[in-house]
PDB file of C-alpha atoms and ligand atoms in Angstrom:
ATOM      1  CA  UNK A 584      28.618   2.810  24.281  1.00  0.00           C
ATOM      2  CA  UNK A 585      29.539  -0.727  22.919  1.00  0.00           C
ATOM      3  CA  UNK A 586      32.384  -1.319  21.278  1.00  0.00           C
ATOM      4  CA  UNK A 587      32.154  -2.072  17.533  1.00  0.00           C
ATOM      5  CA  UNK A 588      33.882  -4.368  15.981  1.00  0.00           C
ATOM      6  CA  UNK A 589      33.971  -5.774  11.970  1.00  0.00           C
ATOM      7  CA  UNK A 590      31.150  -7.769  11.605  1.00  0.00           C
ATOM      8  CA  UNK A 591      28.633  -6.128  13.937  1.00  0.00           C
ATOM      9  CA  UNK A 592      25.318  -4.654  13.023  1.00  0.00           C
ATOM     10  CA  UNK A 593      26.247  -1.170  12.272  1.00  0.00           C
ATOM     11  CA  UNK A 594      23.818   0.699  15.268  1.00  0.00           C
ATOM     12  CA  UNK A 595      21.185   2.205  13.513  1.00  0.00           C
ATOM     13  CA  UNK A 596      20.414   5.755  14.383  1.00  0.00           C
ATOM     14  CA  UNK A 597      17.762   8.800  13.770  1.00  0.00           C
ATOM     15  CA  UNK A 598      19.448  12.156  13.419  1.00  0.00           C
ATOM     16  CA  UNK A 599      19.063  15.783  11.995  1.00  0.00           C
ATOM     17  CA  UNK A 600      21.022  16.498   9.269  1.00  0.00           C
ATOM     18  CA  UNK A 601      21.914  18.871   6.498  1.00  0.00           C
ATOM     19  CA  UNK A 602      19.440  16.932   4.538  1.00  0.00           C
ATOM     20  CA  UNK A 603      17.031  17.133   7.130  1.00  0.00           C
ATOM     21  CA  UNK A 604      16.206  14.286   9.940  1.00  0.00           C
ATOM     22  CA  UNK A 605      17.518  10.679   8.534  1.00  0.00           C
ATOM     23  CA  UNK A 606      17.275   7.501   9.681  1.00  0.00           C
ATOM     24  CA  UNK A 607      20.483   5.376   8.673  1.00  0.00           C
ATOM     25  CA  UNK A 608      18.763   2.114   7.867  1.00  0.00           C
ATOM     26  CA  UNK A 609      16.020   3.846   5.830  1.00  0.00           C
ATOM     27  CA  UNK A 610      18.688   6.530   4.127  1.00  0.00           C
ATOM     28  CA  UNK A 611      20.695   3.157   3.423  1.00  0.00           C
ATOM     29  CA  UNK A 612      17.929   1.260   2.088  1.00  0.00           C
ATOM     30  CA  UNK A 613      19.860  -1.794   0.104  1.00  0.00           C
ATOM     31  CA  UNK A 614      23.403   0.330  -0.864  1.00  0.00           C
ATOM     32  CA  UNK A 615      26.157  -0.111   1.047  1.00  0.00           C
ATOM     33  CA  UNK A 616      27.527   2.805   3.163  1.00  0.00           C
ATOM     34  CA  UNK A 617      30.438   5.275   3.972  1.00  0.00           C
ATOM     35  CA  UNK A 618      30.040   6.593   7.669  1.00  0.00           C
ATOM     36  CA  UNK A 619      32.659   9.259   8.076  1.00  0.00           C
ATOM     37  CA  UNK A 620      33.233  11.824  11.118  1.00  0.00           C
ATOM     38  CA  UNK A 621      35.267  14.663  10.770  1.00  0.00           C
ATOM     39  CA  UNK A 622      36.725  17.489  13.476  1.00  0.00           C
ATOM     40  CA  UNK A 623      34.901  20.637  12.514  1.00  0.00           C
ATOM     41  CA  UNK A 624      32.980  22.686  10.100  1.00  0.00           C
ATOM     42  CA  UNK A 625      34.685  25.644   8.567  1.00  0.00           C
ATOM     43  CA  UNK A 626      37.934  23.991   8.778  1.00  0.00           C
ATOM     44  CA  UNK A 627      40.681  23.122   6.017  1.00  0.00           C
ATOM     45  CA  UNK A 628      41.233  19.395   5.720  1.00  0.00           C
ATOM     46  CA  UNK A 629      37.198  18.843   6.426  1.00  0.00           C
ATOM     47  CA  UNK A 630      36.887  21.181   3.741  1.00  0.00           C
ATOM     48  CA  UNK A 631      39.082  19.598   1.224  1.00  0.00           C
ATOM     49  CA  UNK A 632      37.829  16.105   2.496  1.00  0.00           C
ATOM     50  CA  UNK A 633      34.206  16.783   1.920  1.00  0.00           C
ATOM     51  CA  UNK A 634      34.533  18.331  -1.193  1.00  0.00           C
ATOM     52  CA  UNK A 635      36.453  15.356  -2.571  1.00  0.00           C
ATOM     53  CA  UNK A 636      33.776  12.650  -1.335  1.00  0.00           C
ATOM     54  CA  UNK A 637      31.838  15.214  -3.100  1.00  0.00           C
ATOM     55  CA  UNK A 638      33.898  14.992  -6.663  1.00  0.00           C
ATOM     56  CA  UNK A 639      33.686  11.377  -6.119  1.00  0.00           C
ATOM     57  CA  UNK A 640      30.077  10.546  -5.964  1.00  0.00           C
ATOM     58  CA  UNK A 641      30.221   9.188  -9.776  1.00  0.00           C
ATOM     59  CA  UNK A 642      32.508   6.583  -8.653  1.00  0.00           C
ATOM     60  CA  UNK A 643      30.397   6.166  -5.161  1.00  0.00           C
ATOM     61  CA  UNK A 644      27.037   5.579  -6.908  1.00  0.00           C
ATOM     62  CA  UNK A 645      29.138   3.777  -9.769  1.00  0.00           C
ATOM     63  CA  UNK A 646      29.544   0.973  -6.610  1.00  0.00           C
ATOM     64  CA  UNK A 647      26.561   1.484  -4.892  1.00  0.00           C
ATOM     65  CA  UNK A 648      27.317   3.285  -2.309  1.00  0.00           C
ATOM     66  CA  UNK A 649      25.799   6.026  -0.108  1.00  0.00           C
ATOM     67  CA  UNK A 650      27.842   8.644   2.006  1.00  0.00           C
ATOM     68  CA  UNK A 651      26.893   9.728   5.119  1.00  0.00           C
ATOM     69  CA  UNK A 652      29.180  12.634   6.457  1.00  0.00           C
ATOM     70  CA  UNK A 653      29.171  13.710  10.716  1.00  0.00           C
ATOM     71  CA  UNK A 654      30.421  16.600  12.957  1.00  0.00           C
ATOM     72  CA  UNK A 655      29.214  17.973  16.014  1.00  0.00           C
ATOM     73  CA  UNK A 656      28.269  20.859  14.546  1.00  0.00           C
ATOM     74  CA  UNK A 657      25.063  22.059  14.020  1.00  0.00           C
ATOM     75  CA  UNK A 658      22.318  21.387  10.684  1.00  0.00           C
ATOM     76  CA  UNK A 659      22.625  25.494  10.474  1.00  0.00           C
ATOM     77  CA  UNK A 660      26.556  25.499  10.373  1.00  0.00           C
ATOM     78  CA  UNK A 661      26.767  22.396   7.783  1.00  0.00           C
ATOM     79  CA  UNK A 662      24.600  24.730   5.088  1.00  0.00           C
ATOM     80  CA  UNK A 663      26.765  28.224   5.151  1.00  0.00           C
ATOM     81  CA  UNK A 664      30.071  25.592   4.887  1.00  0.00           C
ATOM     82  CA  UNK A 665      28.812  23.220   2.532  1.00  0.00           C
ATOM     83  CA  UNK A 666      28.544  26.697   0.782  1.00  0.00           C
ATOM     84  CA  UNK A 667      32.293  27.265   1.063  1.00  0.00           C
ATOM     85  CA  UNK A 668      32.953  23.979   0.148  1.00  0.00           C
ATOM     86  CA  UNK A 669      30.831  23.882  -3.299  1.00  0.00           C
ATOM     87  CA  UNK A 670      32.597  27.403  -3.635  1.00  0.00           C
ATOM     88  CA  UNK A 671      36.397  26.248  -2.906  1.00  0.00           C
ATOM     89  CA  UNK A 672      36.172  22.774  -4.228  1.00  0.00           C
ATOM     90  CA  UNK A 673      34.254  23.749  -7.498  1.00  0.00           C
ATOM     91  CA  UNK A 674      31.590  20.686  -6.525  1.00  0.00           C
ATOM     92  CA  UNK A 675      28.258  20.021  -5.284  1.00  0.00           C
ATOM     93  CA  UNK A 676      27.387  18.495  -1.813  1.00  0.00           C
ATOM     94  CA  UNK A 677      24.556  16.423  -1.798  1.00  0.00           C
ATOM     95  CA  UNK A 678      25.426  13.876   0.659  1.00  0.00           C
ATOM     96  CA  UNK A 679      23.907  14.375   4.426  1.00  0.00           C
ATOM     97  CA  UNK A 680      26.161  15.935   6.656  1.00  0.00           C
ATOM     98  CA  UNK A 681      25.199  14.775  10.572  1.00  0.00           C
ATOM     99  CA  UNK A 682      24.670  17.163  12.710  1.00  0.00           C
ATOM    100  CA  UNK A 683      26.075  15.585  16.368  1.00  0.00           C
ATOM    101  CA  UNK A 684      25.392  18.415  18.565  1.00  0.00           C
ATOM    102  CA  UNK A 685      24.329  16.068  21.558  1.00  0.00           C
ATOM    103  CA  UNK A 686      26.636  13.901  20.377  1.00  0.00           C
ATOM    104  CA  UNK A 687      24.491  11.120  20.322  1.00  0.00           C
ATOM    105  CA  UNK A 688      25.819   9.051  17.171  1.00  0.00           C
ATOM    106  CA  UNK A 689      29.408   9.909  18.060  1.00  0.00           C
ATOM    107  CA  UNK A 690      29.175   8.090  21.425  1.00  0.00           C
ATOM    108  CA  UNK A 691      27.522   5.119  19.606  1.00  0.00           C
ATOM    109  CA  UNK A 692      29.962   4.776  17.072  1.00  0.00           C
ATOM    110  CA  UNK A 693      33.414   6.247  19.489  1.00  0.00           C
ATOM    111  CA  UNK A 694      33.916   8.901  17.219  1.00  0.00           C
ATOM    112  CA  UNK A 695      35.522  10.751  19.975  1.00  0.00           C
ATOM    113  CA  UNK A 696      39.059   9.814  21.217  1.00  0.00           C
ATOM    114  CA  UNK A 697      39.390  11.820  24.626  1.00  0.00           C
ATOM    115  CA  UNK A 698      43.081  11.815  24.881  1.00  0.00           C
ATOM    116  CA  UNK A 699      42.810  13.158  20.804  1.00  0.00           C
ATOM    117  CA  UNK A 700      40.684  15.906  21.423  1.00  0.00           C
ATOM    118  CA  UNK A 701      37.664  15.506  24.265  1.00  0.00           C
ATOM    119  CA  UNK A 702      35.377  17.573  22.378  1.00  0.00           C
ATOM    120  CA  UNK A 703      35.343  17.013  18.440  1.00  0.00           C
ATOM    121  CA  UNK A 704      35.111  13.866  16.631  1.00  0.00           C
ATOM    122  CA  UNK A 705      38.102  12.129  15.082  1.00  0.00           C
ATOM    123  CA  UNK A 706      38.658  11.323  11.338  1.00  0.00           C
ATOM    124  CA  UNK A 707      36.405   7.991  11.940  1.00  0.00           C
ATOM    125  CA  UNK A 708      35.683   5.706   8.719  1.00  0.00           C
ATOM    126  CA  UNK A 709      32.587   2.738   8.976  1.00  0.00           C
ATOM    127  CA  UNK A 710      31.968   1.036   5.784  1.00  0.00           C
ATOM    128  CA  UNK A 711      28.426  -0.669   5.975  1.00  0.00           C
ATOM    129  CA  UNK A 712      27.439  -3.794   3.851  1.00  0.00           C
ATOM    130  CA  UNK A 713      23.583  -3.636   2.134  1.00  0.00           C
ATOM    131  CA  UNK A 714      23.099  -6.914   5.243  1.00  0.00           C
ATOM    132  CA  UNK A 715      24.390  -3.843   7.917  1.00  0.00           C
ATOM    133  CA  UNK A 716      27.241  -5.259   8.790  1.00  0.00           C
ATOM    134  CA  UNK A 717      30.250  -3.167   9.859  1.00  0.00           C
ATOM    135  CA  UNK A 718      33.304  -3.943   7.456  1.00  0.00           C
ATOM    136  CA  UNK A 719      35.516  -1.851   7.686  1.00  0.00           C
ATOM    137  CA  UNK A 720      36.926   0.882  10.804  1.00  0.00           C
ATOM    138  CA  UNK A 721      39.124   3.344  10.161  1.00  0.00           C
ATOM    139  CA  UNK A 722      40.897   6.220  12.208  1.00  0.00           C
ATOM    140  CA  UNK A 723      42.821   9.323  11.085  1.00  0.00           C
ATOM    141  CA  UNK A 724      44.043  11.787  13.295  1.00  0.00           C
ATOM    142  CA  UNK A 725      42.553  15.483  12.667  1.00  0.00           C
ATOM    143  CA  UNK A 726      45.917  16.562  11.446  1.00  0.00           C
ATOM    144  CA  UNK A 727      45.473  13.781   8.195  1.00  0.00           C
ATOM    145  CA  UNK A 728      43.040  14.041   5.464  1.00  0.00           C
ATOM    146  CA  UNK A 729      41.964  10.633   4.063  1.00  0.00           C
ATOM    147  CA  UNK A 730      42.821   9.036   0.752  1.00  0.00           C
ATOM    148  CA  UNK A 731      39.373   8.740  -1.057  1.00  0.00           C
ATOM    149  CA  UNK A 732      41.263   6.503  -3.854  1.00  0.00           C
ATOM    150  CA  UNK A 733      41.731   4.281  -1.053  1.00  0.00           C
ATOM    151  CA  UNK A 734      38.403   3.996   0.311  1.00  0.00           C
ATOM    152  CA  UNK A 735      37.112   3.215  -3.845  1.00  0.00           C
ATOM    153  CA  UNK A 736      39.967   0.478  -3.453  1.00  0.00           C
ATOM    154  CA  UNK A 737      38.391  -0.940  -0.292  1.00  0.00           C
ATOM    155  CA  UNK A 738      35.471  -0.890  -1.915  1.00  0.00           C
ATOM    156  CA  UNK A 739      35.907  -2.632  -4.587  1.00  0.00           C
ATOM    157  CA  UNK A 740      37.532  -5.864  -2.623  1.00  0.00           C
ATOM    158  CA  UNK A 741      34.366  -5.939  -0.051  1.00  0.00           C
ATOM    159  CA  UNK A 742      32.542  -6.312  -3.176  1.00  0.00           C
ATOM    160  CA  UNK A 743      34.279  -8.697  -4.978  1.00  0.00           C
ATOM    161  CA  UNK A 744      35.478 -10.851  -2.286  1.00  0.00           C
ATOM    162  CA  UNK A 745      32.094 -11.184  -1.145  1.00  0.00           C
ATOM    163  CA  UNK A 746      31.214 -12.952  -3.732  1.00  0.00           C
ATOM    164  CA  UNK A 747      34.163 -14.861  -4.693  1.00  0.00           C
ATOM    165  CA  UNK A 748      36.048 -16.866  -3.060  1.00  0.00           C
ATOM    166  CA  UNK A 749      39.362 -14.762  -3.360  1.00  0.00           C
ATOM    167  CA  UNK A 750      40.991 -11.735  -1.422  1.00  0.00           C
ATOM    168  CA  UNK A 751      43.284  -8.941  -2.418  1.00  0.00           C
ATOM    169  CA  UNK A 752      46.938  -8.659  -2.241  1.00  0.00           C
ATOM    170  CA  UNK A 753      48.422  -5.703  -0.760  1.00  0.00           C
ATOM    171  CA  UNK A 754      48.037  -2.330  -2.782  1.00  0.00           C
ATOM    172  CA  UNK A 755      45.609  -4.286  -5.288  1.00  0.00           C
ATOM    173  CA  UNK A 756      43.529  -2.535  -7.422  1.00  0.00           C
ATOM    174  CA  UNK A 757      41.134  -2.747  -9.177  1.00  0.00           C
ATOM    175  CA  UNK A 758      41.362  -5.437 -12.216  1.00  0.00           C
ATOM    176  CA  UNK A 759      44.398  -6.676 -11.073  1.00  0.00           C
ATOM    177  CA  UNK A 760      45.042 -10.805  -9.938  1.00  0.00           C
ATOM    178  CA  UNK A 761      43.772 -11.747  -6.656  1.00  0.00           C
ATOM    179  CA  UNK A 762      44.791 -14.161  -3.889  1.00  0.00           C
ATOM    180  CA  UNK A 763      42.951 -18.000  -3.734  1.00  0.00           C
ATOM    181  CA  UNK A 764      40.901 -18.059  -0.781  1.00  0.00           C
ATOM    182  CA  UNK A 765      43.446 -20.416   2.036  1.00  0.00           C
ATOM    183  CA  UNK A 766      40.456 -22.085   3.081  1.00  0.00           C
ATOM    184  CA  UNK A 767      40.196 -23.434  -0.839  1.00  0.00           C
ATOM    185  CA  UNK A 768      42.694 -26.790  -1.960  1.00  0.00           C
ATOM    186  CA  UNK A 769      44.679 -25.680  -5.161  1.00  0.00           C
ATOM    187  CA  UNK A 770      43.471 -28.282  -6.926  1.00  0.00           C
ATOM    188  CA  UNK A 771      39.949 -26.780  -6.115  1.00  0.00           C
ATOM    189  CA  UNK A 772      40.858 -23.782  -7.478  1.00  0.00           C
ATOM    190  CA  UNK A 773      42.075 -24.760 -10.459  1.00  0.00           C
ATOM    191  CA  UNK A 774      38.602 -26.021 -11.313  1.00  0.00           C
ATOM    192  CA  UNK A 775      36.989 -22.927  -9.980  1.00  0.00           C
ATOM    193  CA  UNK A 776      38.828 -20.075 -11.515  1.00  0.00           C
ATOM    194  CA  UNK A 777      39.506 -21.322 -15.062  1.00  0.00           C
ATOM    195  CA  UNK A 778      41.078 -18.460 -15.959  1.00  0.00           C
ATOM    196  CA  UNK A 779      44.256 -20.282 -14.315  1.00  0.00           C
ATOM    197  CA  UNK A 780      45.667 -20.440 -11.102  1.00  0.00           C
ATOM    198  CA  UNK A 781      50.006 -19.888 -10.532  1.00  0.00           C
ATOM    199  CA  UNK A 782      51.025 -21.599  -7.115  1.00  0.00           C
ATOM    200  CA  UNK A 783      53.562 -19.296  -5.983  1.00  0.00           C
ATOM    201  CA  UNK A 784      53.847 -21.012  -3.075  1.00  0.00           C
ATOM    202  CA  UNK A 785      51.257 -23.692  -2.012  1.00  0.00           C
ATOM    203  CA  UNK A 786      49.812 -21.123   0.691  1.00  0.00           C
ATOM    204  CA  UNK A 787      49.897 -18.213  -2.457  1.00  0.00           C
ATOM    205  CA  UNK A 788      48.354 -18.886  -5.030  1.00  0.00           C
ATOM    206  CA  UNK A 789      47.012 -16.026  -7.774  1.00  0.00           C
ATOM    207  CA  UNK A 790      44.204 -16.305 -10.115  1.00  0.00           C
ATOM    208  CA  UNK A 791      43.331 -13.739 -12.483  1.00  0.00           C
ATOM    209  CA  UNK A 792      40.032 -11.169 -11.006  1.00  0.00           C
ATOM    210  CA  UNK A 793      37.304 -13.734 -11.967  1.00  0.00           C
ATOM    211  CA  UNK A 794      34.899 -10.989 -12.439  1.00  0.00           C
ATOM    212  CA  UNK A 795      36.189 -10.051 -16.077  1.00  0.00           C
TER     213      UNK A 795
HETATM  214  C1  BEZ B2257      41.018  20.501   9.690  1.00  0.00           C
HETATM  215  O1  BEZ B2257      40.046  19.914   9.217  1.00  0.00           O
HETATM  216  O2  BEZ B2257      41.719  21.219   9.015  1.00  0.00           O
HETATM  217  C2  BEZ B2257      41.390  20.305  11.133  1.00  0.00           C
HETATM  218  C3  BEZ B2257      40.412  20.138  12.072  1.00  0.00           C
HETATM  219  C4  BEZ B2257      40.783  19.992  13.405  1.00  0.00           C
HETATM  220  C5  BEZ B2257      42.121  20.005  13.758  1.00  0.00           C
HETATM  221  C6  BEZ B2257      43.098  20.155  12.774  1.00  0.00           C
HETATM  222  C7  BEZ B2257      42.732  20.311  11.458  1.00  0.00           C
END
């Protein structure tokens, strides 16, 4: 197991599923992607987290994006609790669920944290690029769902930052001004955002989103 780090080629992999046997790069084709592990099926937070990724495919496919869901449990347990899940969270599962049993993708992406738990996958997050490139890792503890509205947010900067020169403050969202690139002079950026530029300081400078 290598470690991965933002910016590596996310390691592609061939694995059943709940969707049947998938191959990440071909199941990716050119949209980006959410890898996400989770403890357990047939367990509460999973549950609730699942069926929210679930209630949020509009918003997923809005951006492009495809989710790819992982346990170590088998293809037969992830179809009776997707079942459970439609039932409880009043949606419809049609993302792949990974089933892990030999733990195969786990080890490849260190989705288990021994001193966490030595046999079930951690809360991991991998947000692939269309190019394959890993950015963004996180990692919840079992005991913490994830914020989905978060992961949208995230979103939403990879995208536009990577194709403008800007980044995004803390708790942006979308729509709202954006950070100057440092690597860009201010009085570059004055000519490149025209929807003005306020030098805060000369290291902070805001611009409106340049994408509306
Ligand atoms: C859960 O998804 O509810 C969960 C799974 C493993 C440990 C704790 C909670």
């Amino acid at each position: 197991m290598a470690t991965i780090r933002l910016g590596d080629k996310a390691p592609n992999f061939t694995a059943d599923s709940s969707i049947g046997k998938i191959n990440l790069y071909d199941y990716l084709g050119d949209s980006w992607g959410i890898l996400f592990s989770h403890p357990a099926d047939f367990t509460p937070v999973c549950t609730t987290e699942l069926g929210t990724a679930a209630q949020f495919k509009g918003e997923f496919d809005k951006r492009n994006v495809k989710m790819i869901a992982l346990s170590v449990d088998g293809a037969a347990s992830h179809l009776e609790w997707i079942k459970d899940i439609n039932e409880v969270q009043k949606t419809n599962v049609e993302f792949p669920i990974i089933a892990d049993e030999d733990r195969k993708v786990s080890d490849l992406y260190d989705m288990i944290h021994p001193k966490a738990d030595s046999t079930l996958t951690v809360r991991s997050v991998f947000i692939i690029a269309p190019d394959r490139t890993v950015k963004l890792m996180l990692t919840y503890p079992a005991s913490t769902g994830r914020n989905f509205y978060e992961l949208l947010r995230v979103i939403d900067s990879l995208q536009l930052t990577a194709n403008h020169k800007v980044a995004t403050p803390a708790n942006w969202k979308n729509g709202e001004d954006v950070v100057v690139s440092p690597a860009i002079s201010t009085e570059d950026a004055k000519q490149m955002f025209t929807k003005g530029v306020k030098e805060v300081k000369p290291y902070l400078r805001m611009t409106p989103d340049p994408t509306l």
